[in-house]
Tab-separated table of C-alpha atoms in Angstrom:
chain	number	residue	atom	x	y	z
E	1	MET	CA	4.732	-13.167	27.946
E	2	ALA	CA	2.763	-10.052	27.040
E	3	ILE	CA	0.440	-9.829	24.042
E	4	GLU	CA	1.799	-7.020	21.877
E	5	SER	CA	0.379	-4.477	19.426
E	6	ASP	CA	1.239	-1.021	18.163
E	7	VAL	CA	-1.893	0.625	19.549
E	8	LEU	CA	-4.149	-0.749	22.267
E	9	VAL	CA	-7.598	0.792	22.627
E	10	ILE	CA	-9.499	0.300	25.882
E	11	GLY	CA	-13.260	0.590	25.330
E	12	GLY	CA	-15.651	-0.628	22.658
E	13	GLY	CA	-18.059	2.289	22.362
E	14	LEU	CA	-18.207	4.859	19.588
E	15	ALA	CA	-14.987	6.606	20.675
E	16	GLY	CA	-13.024	3.375	21.049
E	17	LEU	CA	-14.223	1.943	17.754
E	18	THR	CA	-13.471	5.175	15.893
E	19	SER	CA	-9.985	5.502	17.368
E	20	ALA	CA	-9.186	1.863	16.596
E	21	LEU	CA	-10.520	2.209	13.062
E	22	ALA	CA	-8.547	5.414	12.404
E	23	ALA	CA	-5.317	3.771	13.566
E	24	ALA	CA	-5.987	0.518	11.720
E	25	GLN	CA	-6.659	2.325	8.451
E	26	ALA	CA	-3.258	3.979	8.877
E	27	ASP	CA	-1.747	0.497	8.582
E	28	ILE	CA	-1.005	0.220	12.300
E	29	ASP	CA	-1.372	-2.981	14.329
E	30	VAL	CA	-4.395	-2.317	16.555
E	31	ARG	CA	-6.017	-4.282	19.365
E	32	LEU	CA	-9.289	-3.169	20.934
E	33	VAL	CA	-10.190	-4.529	24.370
E	34	THR	CA	-13.661	-3.984	25.770
E	35	TYR	CA	-15.203	-5.395	28.920
E	36	LYS	CA	-18.921	-4.983	28.369
E	37	GLN	CA	-21.116	-4.845	25.321
E	38	SER	CA	-20.912	-1.488	23.608
E	39	THR	CA	-23.053	1.321	24.988
E	40	LEU	CA	-24.408	1.778	21.461
E	41	GLN	CA	-27.258	-0.561	22.370
E	42	GLN	CA	-28.331	2.083	24.891
E	43	ALA	CA	-28.272	4.858	22.283
E	44	SER	CA	-30.921	5.953	19.822
E	45	GLY	CA	-28.700	5.320	16.821
E	46	LEU	CA	-28.699	9.027	15.958
E	47	VAL	CA	-25.311	10.728	15.714
E	48	ASP	CA	-25.461	14.201	17.245
E	49	VAL	CA	-22.627	16.685	16.739
E	50	LEU	CA	-24.057	19.681	18.599
E	51	GLY	CA	-27.742	20.270	19.116
E	52	TYR	CA	-27.709	23.003	21.767
E	53	ARG	CA	-25.231	25.482	23.177
E	54	PRO	CA	-23.934	24.905	26.725
E	55	ASN	CA	-26.277	27.644	28.010
E	56	GLY	CA	-29.267	25.769	26.564
E	57	ASP	CA	-29.825	27.936	23.492
E	58	GLY	CA	-30.998	26.027	20.479
E	59	PRO	CA	-31.720	23.943	18.634
E	60	ILE	CA	-28.625	24.785	16.609
E	61	SER	CA	-29.047	24.846	12.864
E	62	ASN	CA	-25.379	24.451	11.888
E	63	PRO	CA	-23.185	22.765	14.525
E	64	PHE	CA	-19.947	23.507	12.646
E	65	GLU	CA	-20.598	27.250	12.807
E	66	ALA	CA	-21.308	27.019	16.549
E	67	ILE	CA	-18.227	25.000	17.557
E	68	PRO	CA	-15.722	27.928	17.504
E	69	SER	CA	-17.787	29.777	20.134
E	70	LEU	CA	-17.733	26.900	22.638
E	71	PRO	CA	-15.754	27.241	25.906
E	72	VAL	CA	-12.024	26.710	25.536
E	73	GLU	CA	-12.102	23.551	27.662
E	74	HIS	CA	-14.618	21.823	25.375
E	75	PRO	CA	-13.207	18.750	23.547
E	76	TYR	CA	-14.302	20.241	20.208
E	77	GLN	CA	-12.018	23.198	20.865
E	78	THR	CA	-9.165	20.775	21.598
E	79	VAL	CA	-9.437	18.937	18.281
E	80	GLY	CA	-10.832	21.743	16.097
E	81	VAL	CA	-13.606	21.974	13.517
E	82	ASP	CA	-11.525	20.432	10.731
E	83	ALA	CA	-10.961	17.288	12.806
E	84	VAL	CA	-14.697	17.019	13.448
E	85	ARG	CA	-15.357	17.145	9.719
E	86	THR	CA	-12.619	14.632	8.879
E	87	ALA	CA	-13.784	12.249	11.600
E	88	LEU	CA	-17.342	12.377	10.295
E	89	SER	CA	-16.028	11.629	6.804
E	90	LEU	CA	-14.486	8.435	8.175
E	91	PHE	CA	-17.813	7.600	9.838
E	92	ASP	CA	-19.639	8.214	6.554
E	93	GLU	CA	-17.172	5.977	4.729
E	94	VAL	CA	-17.858	2.911	6.878
E	95	THR	CA	-21.594	3.301	7.573
E	96	ASP	CA	-24.736	3.743	5.497
E	97	TYR	CA	-25.941	6.766	7.480
E	98	ALA	CA	-27.593	9.813	5.938
E	99	GLY	CA	-26.881	13.493	6.586
E	100	SER	CA	-23.494	14.015	4.967
E	101	HIS	CA	-25.020	16.105	2.175
E	102	THR	CA	-25.307	19.178	4.403
E	103	ASP	CA	-23.699	20.910	7.394
E	104	ALA	CA	-27.140	21.623	8.819
E	105	ASN	CA	-28.674	19.484	11.529
E	106	ALA	CA	-31.642	17.348	10.566
E	107	LEU	CA	-34.716	17.372	12.799
E	108	ILE	CA	-35.826	13.849	13.667
E	109	PRO	CA	-39.017	12.949	15.615
E	110	THR	CA	-38.430	10.798	18.693
E	111	HIS	CA	-40.640	8.233	20.403
E	112	GLY	CA	-41.668	10.876	22.935
E	113	GLY	CA	-42.986	13.188	20.252
E	114	THR	CA	-40.104	15.657	20.520
E	115	ILE	CA	-37.858	16.867	17.711
E	116	LYS	CA	-34.145	16.139	17.993
E	117	PRO	CA	-31.429	17.974	16.033
E	118	THR	CA	-28.880	15.504	14.713
E	119	ALA	CA	-26.063	15.498	12.156
E	120	ARG	CA	-26.227	11.875	10.976
E	121	TYR	CA	-29.125	9.446	11.106
E	122	PRO	CA	-29.894	5.876	9.978
E	123	GLN	CA	-31.467	5.229	6.598
E	124	SER	CA	-34.398	3.810	8.550
E	125	ALA	CA	-35.220	7.297	9.891
E	126	CYS	CA	-34.976	9.204	6.591
E	127	ALA	CA	-38.658	9.295	5.687
E	128	GLY	CA	-39.548	10.662	9.123
E	129	ILE	CA	-37.507	13.841	8.936
E	130	ALA	CA	-39.485	16.768	10.359
E	131	SER	CA	-38.670	19.209	7.565
E	132	ASP	CA	-40.732	17.028	5.204
E	133	ASN	CA	-44.284	18.393	4.987
E	134	ARG	CA	-45.984	15.169	3.923
E	135	PRO	CA	-48.700	13.847	6.275
E	136	MET	CA	-47.538	11.170	8.703
E	137	LEU	CA	-49.127	8.201	10.464
E	138	LEU	CA	-47.408	6.852	13.573
E	139	VAL	CA	-48.107	3.230	14.459
E	140	GLY	CA	-47.477	1.857	17.932
E	141	PHE	CA	-47.815	-1.683	19.253
E	142	ASP	CA	-49.816	-2.276	22.407
E	143	SER	CA	-47.080	-4.600	23.679
E	144	ILE	CA	-44.358	-1.919	23.339
E	145	THR	CA	-45.407	0.582	25.973
E	146	ASP	CA	-42.362	2.844	25.461
E	147	PHE	CA	-43.967	4.225	22.301
E	148	ASP	CA	-47.438	5.707	22.697
E	149	ALA	CA	-48.099	6.651	19.069
E	150	PRO	CA	-51.237	8.818	19.623
E	151	LEU	CA	-49.488	10.724	22.426
E	152	ALA	CA	-46.342	11.182	20.332
E	153	ALA	CA	-48.475	12.476	17.455
E	154	ASP	CA	-50.165	14.992	19.757
E	155	HIS	CA	-46.804	16.183	21.053
E	156	LEU	CA	-45.455	16.578	17.541
E	157	THR	CA	-48.497	18.607	16.539
E	158	SER	CA	-48.005	20.884	19.541
E	159	THR	CA	-44.413	21.600	18.464
E	160	GLY	CA	-45.729	23.119	15.240
E	161	VAL	CA	-44.400	20.599	12.731
E	162	PRO	CA	-45.292	21.511	9.106
E	163	PHE	CA	-47.347	18.387	8.489
E	164	ASP	CA	-50.442	16.601	9.742
E	165	VAL	CA	-49.694	13.663	12.015
E	166	ARG	CA	-51.914	11.008	13.569
E	167	GLY	CA	-51.108	8.109	15.848
E	168	VAL	CA	-52.720	4.687	16.273
E	169	THR	CA	-51.982	1.688	18.447
E	170	ILE	CA	-52.423	-1.836	17.098
E	171	GLN	CA	-51.731	-5.365	18.221
E	172	PHE	CA	-48.602	-6.780	16.632
E	173	PRO	CA	-49.617	-9.861	14.598
E	174	GLY	CA	-48.587	-13.191	16.019
E	175	ASP	CA	-48.307	-14.603	19.487
E	176	LEU	CA	-45.285	-12.789	20.922
E	177	SER	CA	-45.498	-12.446	24.674
E	178	ALA	CA	-46.262	-9.060	26.204
E	179	ASP	CA	-42.683	-8.800	27.503
E	180	ALA	CA	-40.976	-9.935	24.304
E	181	LYS	CA	-37.615	-8.317	23.590
E	182	VAL	CA	-37.350	-5.948	20.642
E	183	THR	CA	-35.043	-8.448	18.977
E	184	ARG	CA	-37.951	-10.923	18.825
E	185	TYR	CA	-39.993	-8.490	16.745
E	186	ALA	CA	-36.989	-7.801	14.543
E	187	LYS	CA	-36.225	-11.461	13.973
E	188	LEU	CA	-39.816	-12.300	13.086
E	189	LEU	CA	-39.886	-9.519	10.501
E	190	ASP	CA	-36.375	-10.372	9.283
E	191	THR	CA	-37.367	-13.946	8.484
E	192	ASN	CA	-40.923	-13.007	7.483
E	193	GLY	CA	-42.057	-16.077	9.375
E	194	ASP	CA	-45.670	-17.146	9.517
E	195	VAL	CA	-47.770	-15.723	12.328
E	196	THR	CA	-51.205	-16.652	13.559
E	197	VAL	CA	-53.824	-14.033	12.746
E	198	SER	CA	-57.440	-13.794	13.814
E	199	GLU	CA	-58.668	-11.839	10.786
E	200	THR	CA	-59.024	-15.055	8.764
E	201	GLY	CA	-61.718	-16.380	11.018
E	202	GLY	CA	-59.970	-17.974	13.934
E	203	GLY	CA	-56.465	-19.051	13.378
E	204	GLY	CA	-55.053	-18.574	9.909
E	205	HIS	CA	-51.356	-18.112	9.174
E	206	ARG	CA	-49.717	-15.346	7.162
E	207	PRO	CA	-46.197	-14.003	6.642
E	208	ALA	CA	-45.435	-11.482	9.367
E	209	ARG	CA	-44.831	-8.516	7.081
E	210	ASP	CA	-48.096	-9.051	5.170
E	211	ALA	CA	-50.042	-9.456	8.383
E	212	LEU	CA	-48.544	-6.275	9.851
E	213	ALA	CA	-49.240	-4.255	6.692
E	214	ASP	CA	-52.859	-5.452	6.630
E	215	ARG	CA	-53.407	-4.297	10.193
E	216	VAL	CA	-52.058	-0.846	9.374
E	217	LYS	CA	-53.891	-0.364	6.049
E	218	ILE	CA	-57.266	0.080	7.670
E	219	TYR	CA	-55.970	3.152	9.527
E	220	LEU	CA	-54.319	4.848	6.555
E	221	ASP	CA	-56.054	7.924	5.207
E	222	ASP	CA	-54.048	10.311	3.044
E	223	GLU	CA	-50.737	9.732	4.818
E	224	THR	CA	-47.811	9.041	2.500
E	225	ARG	CA	-45.364	8.024	5.222
E	226	VAL	CA	-45.756	5.679	8.174
E	227	GLY	CA	-43.563	5.497	11.264
E	228	PHE	CA	-43.121	2.396	13.443
E	229	PRO	CA	-41.156	1.661	16.604
E	230	ALA	CA	-37.530	0.904	15.736
E	231	VAL	CA	-37.984	-2.882	15.586
E	232	LEU	CA	-38.318	-3.370	11.816
E	233	GLY	CA	-35.730	-6.071	11.344
E	234	ASP	CA	-32.020	-6.273	11.959
E	235	ALA	CA	-30.000	-8.104	9.302
E	236	ASN	CA	-32.723	-7.444	6.694
E	237	ALA	CA	-34.021	-4.115	7.985
E	238	ALA	CA	-33.973	-2.368	4.588
E	239	THR	CA	-35.937	-5.221	3.016
E	240	VAL	CA	-38.499	-5.173	5.807
E	241	ARG	CA	-39.103	-1.431	5.338
E	242	ALA	CA	-39.298	-1.772	1.555
E	243	THR	CA	-41.778	-4.659	1.743
E	244	LEU	CA	-44.013	-2.827	4.199
E	245	GLY	CA	-43.774	0.339	2.116
E	246	THR	CA	-44.857	-1.452	-1.040
E	247	SER	CA	-47.810	-3.042	0.731
E	248	LEU	CA	-48.894	0.230	2.308
E	249	GLY	CA	-48.207	2.477	-0.656
E	250	ALA	CA	-46.257	4.784	1.638
E	251	ASP	CA	-42.685	5.427	2.764
E	252	VAL	CA	-41.914	3.522	5.960
E	253	PHE	CA	-39.554	4.767	8.646
E	254	GLU	CA	-38.533	3.921	12.196
E	255	VAL	CA	-38.942	6.228	15.163
E	256	PRO	CA	-35.782	6.172	17.349
E	257	MET	CA	-36.442	4.447	20.671
E	258	GLY	CA	-34.812	4.088	24.059
E	259	PRO	CA	-32.704	1.078	25.067
E	260	PRO	CA	-32.292	-1.596	23.961
E	261	SER	CA	-31.887	0.109	20.601
E	262	LEU	CA	-31.852	-1.852	17.372
E	263	PRO	CA	-30.516	1.119	15.366
E	264	GLY	CA	-27.701	1.351	17.900
E	265	LEU	CA	-26.964	-2.359	17.566
E	266	ARG	CA	-27.001	-2.096	13.771
E	267	LEU	CA	-24.494	0.759	13.973
E	268	GLU	CA	-22.324	-1.294	16.309
E	269	ASP	CA	-22.305	-4.140	13.776
E	270	GLN	CA	-21.238	-1.805	10.967
E	271	LEU	CA	-18.376	-0.352	12.992
E	272	PHE	CA	-17.120	-3.710	14.250
E	273	ASP	CA	-17.232	-5.050	10.684
E	274	ALA	CA	-15.289	-2.016	9.438
E	275	LEU	CA	-12.642	-2.460	12.132
E	276	SER	CA	-12.261	-6.154	11.317
E	277	ASP	CA	-11.991	-5.350	7.604
E	278	ALA	CA	-9.252	-2.827	8.398
E	279	GLY	CA	-7.283	-5.517	10.231
E	280	GLY	CA	-8.042	-4.520	13.808
E	281	PHE	CA	-8.240	-7.241	16.471
E	282	ILE	CA	-11.158	-7.154	18.905
E	283	GLU	CA	-11.324	-8.807	22.316
E	284	SER	CA	-14.516	-8.431	24.346
E	285	GLY	CA	-15.720	-9.594	27.724
E	286	ASN	CA	-12.460	-9.035	29.594
E	287	PRO	CA	-11.758	-5.925	31.692
E	288	VAL	CA	-8.507	-4.000	31.930
E	289	ILE	CA	-7.834	-3.936	35.672
E	290	ASP	CA	-4.380	-2.425	36.086
E	291	TYR	CA	-1.233	-1.142	34.404
E	292	THR	CA	2.491	-0.791	34.960
E	293	ASP	CA	4.740	2.110	33.987
E	294	ASP	CA	8.453	2.679	33.704
E	295	GLY	CA	8.508	5.303	36.434
E	296	SER	CA	9.055	8.177	34.021
E	297	GLY	CA	5.548	8.698	32.650
E	298	THR	CA	5.257	5.923	30.074
E	299	VAL	CA	2.760	3.071	30.274
E	300	GLU	CA	4.610	-0.229	29.860
E	301	LYS	CA	1.663	-2.615	29.795
E	302	VAL	CA	-1.903	-3.083	30.953
E	303	ILE	CA	-3.324	-6.090	32.771
E	304	VAL	CA	-6.451	-7.746	31.403
E	305	GLU	CA	-8.454	-10.176	33.523
E	306	ARG	CA	-9.427	-13.211	31.461
E	307	ASN	CA	-11.204	-16.128	33.157
E	308	GLY	CA	-9.551	-15.302	36.460
E	309	ALA	CA	-6.065	-15.021	34.960
E	310	GLU	CA	-4.149	-11.756	34.631
E	311	ILE	CA	-2.974	-11.307	31.046
E	312	PRO	CA	-0.403	-8.594	30.281
E	313	MET	CA	-0.844	-6.625	27.068
E	314	ARG	CA	1.822	-4.293	25.767
E	315	ALA	CA	1.636	-1.544	23.153
E	316	GLU	CA	3.577	1.501	22.044
E	317	GLN	CA	0.498	3.704	22.353
E	318	TYR	CA	-2.675	3.386	24.441
E	319	ILE	CA	-6.093	4.995	24.050
E	320	LEU	CA	-8.516	5.307	26.961
E	321	ALA	CA	-12.122	5.288	25.715
E	322	THR	CA	-13.987	3.762	28.642
E	323	GLY	CA	-16.867	6.229	28.872
E	324	GLY	CA	-17.893	8.704	31.532
E	325	LEU	CA	-19.850	8.386	34.748
E	326	VAL	CA	-22.487	6.245	33.043
E	327	GLY	CA	-19.977	3.914	31.407
E	328	LYS	CA	-17.843	3.633	34.570
E	329	GLY	CA	-14.896	5.284	32.843
E	330	VAL	CA	-15.123	7.915	35.581
E	331	GLU	CA	-16.069	6.925	39.109
E	332	SER	CA	-16.608	8.626	42.437
E	333	ASN	CA	-16.632	7.822	46.131
E	334	ARG	CA	-16.611	9.824	49.356
E	335	GLU	CA	-12.983	10.724	48.759
E	336	GLY	CA	-13.505	12.196	45.318
E	337	VAL	CA	-13.801	11.586	41.571
E	338	TYR	CA	-11.271	9.505	39.692
E	339	GLU	CA	-10.457	7.562	36.541
E	340	PRO	CA	-10.200	3.935	37.732
E	341	ILE	CA	-7.603	2.283	35.439
E	342	PHE	CA	-4.684	4.720	35.225
E	343	GLY	CA	-5.702	7.036	38.048
E	344	CYS	CA	-5.813	10.018	35.697
E	345	HIS	CA	-6.679	13.316	37.311
E	346	VAL	CA	-10.344	14.381	37.203
E	347	ALA	CA	-10.945	17.976	38.251
E	348	HIS	CA	-13.759	18.390	40.778
E	349	ASP	CA	-14.719	20.475	43.772
E	350	ALA	CA	-13.784	18.989	47.140
E	351	ASP	CA	-17.257	19.867	48.422
E	352	ARG	CA	-19.645	17.234	47.075
E	353	TYR	CA	-22.569	19.655	47.405
E	354	GLU	CA	-20.940	21.792	44.728
E	355	TRP	CA	-21.281	18.956	42.220
E	356	PHE	CA	-24.987	19.653	41.829
E	357	ASP	CA	-27.225	22.595	41.021
E	358	GLU	CA	-30.344	23.186	43.087
E	359	ALA	CA	-32.464	23.286	39.952
E	360	VAL	CA	-33.295	19.878	38.512
E	361	PHE	CA	-32.301	21.000	35.022
E	362	GLY	CA	-29.618	23.387	36.211
E	363	GLU	CA	-25.920	23.388	35.358
E	364	HIS	CA	-24.682	20.387	37.319
E	365	SER	CA	-20.881	20.323	37.435
E	366	PHE	CA	-20.839	16.515	37.687
E	367	ALA	CA	-22.102	16.392	34.094
E	368	ARG	CA	-18.755	17.856	32.974
E	369	PHE	CA	-16.517	15.596	35.081
E	370	GLY	CA	-13.804	13.880	33.102
E	371	VAL	CA	-10.148	13.730	32.213
E	372	ASP	CA	-8.409	16.926	31.098
E	373	THR	CA	-5.893	16.647	28.259
E	374	ASP	CA	-3.300	18.530	26.277
E	375	THR	CA	-3.829	19.427	22.626
E	376	THR	CA	-2.981	15.861	21.516
E	377	LEU	CA	-5.471	14.322	24.004
E	378	ARG	CA	-2.860	13.106	26.493
E	379	PRO	CA	-4.249	13.285	30.065
E	380	VAL	CA	-2.801	16.008	32.270
E	381	ASP	CA	-2.612	16.384	36.038
E	382	GLU	CA	-3.851	19.225	38.222
E	383	SER	CA	-0.866	21.375	37.209
E	384	GLY	CA	-1.288	20.698	33.500
E	385	ASN	CA	1.610	18.253	33.273
E	386	ILE	CA	1.269	15.227	30.979
E	387	GLU	CA	0.588	12.135	33.077
E	388	PHE	CA	1.585	9.498	30.501
E	389	GLU	CA	3.468	10.207	27.279
E	390	ASN	CA	1.900	7.281	25.424
E	391	LEU	CA	-1.712	7.451	26.662
E	392	ARG	CA	-4.542	9.385	25.043
E	393	ALA	CA	-8.177	9.784	26.056
E	394	ALA	CA	-11.283	10.021	23.877
E	395	GLY	CA	-15.037	10.175	24.175
E	396	ALA	CA	-17.131	10.509	27.318
E	397	VAL	CA	-14.137	9.955	29.619
E	398	LEU	CA	-13.119	13.520	28.691
E	399	GLY	CA	-14.206	16.455	30.816
E	400	GLY	CA	-15.239	19.984	29.972
E	401	TYR	CA	-18.620	19.439	28.334
E	402	ASP	CA	-22.156	18.317	29.161
E	403	TYR	CA	-22.965	15.946	26.323
E	404	ALA	CA	-26.498	15.222	27.529
E	405	ALA	CA	-27.524	18.884	27.569
E	406	GLU	CA	-25.648	19.775	24.383
E	407	LYS	CA	-26.660	16.669	22.425
E	408	SER	CA	-23.012	16.237	21.468
E	409	ALA	CA	-22.078	12.777	22.780
E	410	SER	CA	-21.663	10.952	19.483
E	411	GLY	CA	-19.916	13.815	17.745
E	412	VAL	CA	-17.360	14.246	20.519
E	413	SER	CA	-16.755	10.496	20.601
E	414	ILE	CA	-16.182	10.332	16.852
E	415	ALA	CA	-14.044	13.487	16.651
E	416	THR	CA	-11.831	12.777	19.671
E	417	GLY	CA	-11.683	9.061	18.875
E	418	TYR	CA	-10.465	9.816	15.369
E	419	THR	CA	-7.929	12.369	16.618
E	420	ALA	CA	-6.610	10.062	19.349
E	421	GLY	CA	-6.292	7.189	16.889
E	422	MET	CA	-4.489	9.260	14.279
E	423	ASN	CA	-2.163	10.842	16.847
E	424	ALA	CA	-1.288	7.405	18.219
E	425	ALA	CA	-0.747	5.984	14.727
E	426	THR	CA	1.455	8.927	13.706
E	427	THR	CA	3.599	8.535	16.821
E	428	VAL	CA	4.032	4.803	16.170
E	429	ALA	CA	4.987	5.450	12.552
E	430	GLN	CA	7.503	8.107	13.539
E	431	THR	CA	9.027	5.846	16.193
E	432	ASN	CA	9.325	2.938	13.759
E	433	ASN	CA	10.943	5.162	11.114
E	434	VAL	CA	13.514	6.439	13.619
E	435	SER	CA	14.348	2.943	14.817
């Protein structure tokens, strides 16, 4: 017997979570099925709407003003500017992110010393915003080699930021191993557990936050804000920053890092909590491996593999949010490019050499591979015909845009996820009213 719901979302990333949340808040029975842990742990935690134009021009000051000039095949053109705004309002409602006070992009320093335009950003990054002219001290840990604070400071200075910035590298207090995971740093600061420190003359113990602040104080000059790698706690991150800030007499912020990303994991927790609060059901760790249809373009059910057993799941509406080439929502072989669950059409040149540009940073067509849709995000075939009446696609599985070059991944996921979820919920409601 099949497990039933009104809307079944396949994929637990930003697009899947947003679509499930939008449908659940519309009082629709929603089930989200995701195979692997969300890709949010691989993300910086910043939410970009549009940082650069497809031709590379930028950074863009106001992404909402730039959206209408995007190519017609871009997902933003499919859903429209108003849907982008409404979707972000839903995001703002269920998270504690900053940036909703303005349409303009914020400029946030990254761990490489670059400046990234972004529309929404964690509270932990607020004090590091590049439009602030206060002097900044960046603090790196010698055991976290991904963040070279002095080098990042030099790079920031070379970009012409309107503030003085220095970088120092210190040893993180305690006896964490050189290859400790970022979650170990976060947990130690979360609990404020005692660590062994050498400053007391060979083996004293101090709370971790106090010991860290003491090691930074000696490097402070006139800086009124201090940036650390994004490892400052998890469950108690705000408290960790506040405690360090009080000890240092400066505003403390986190510099977004590469994977694994604690800001990304914190965002994932907020979205999963919001979906649960809205009544959505979440099942993780089990892949969708197949589907059946009624022969006339309607998905009847999908098959989920659970501990070696094939479990049928049935819904009135389905949302495909499995990611792009990176997330395995789009795959390729010597025969071509394809969407692996439903076999949705993915436009691509038959000549594999045409998938790439000769220039390393050229316009690679593979970056825009994905499912094409109609105006309601239903996948269409090569002739533009709807492939499945009750299936919609959202997020990186969509084609027509290069999210890495545009810095638009999160925005597209949120906007198309919201639109897919609301379209699915509206269709279910209309069907139920008719019946």
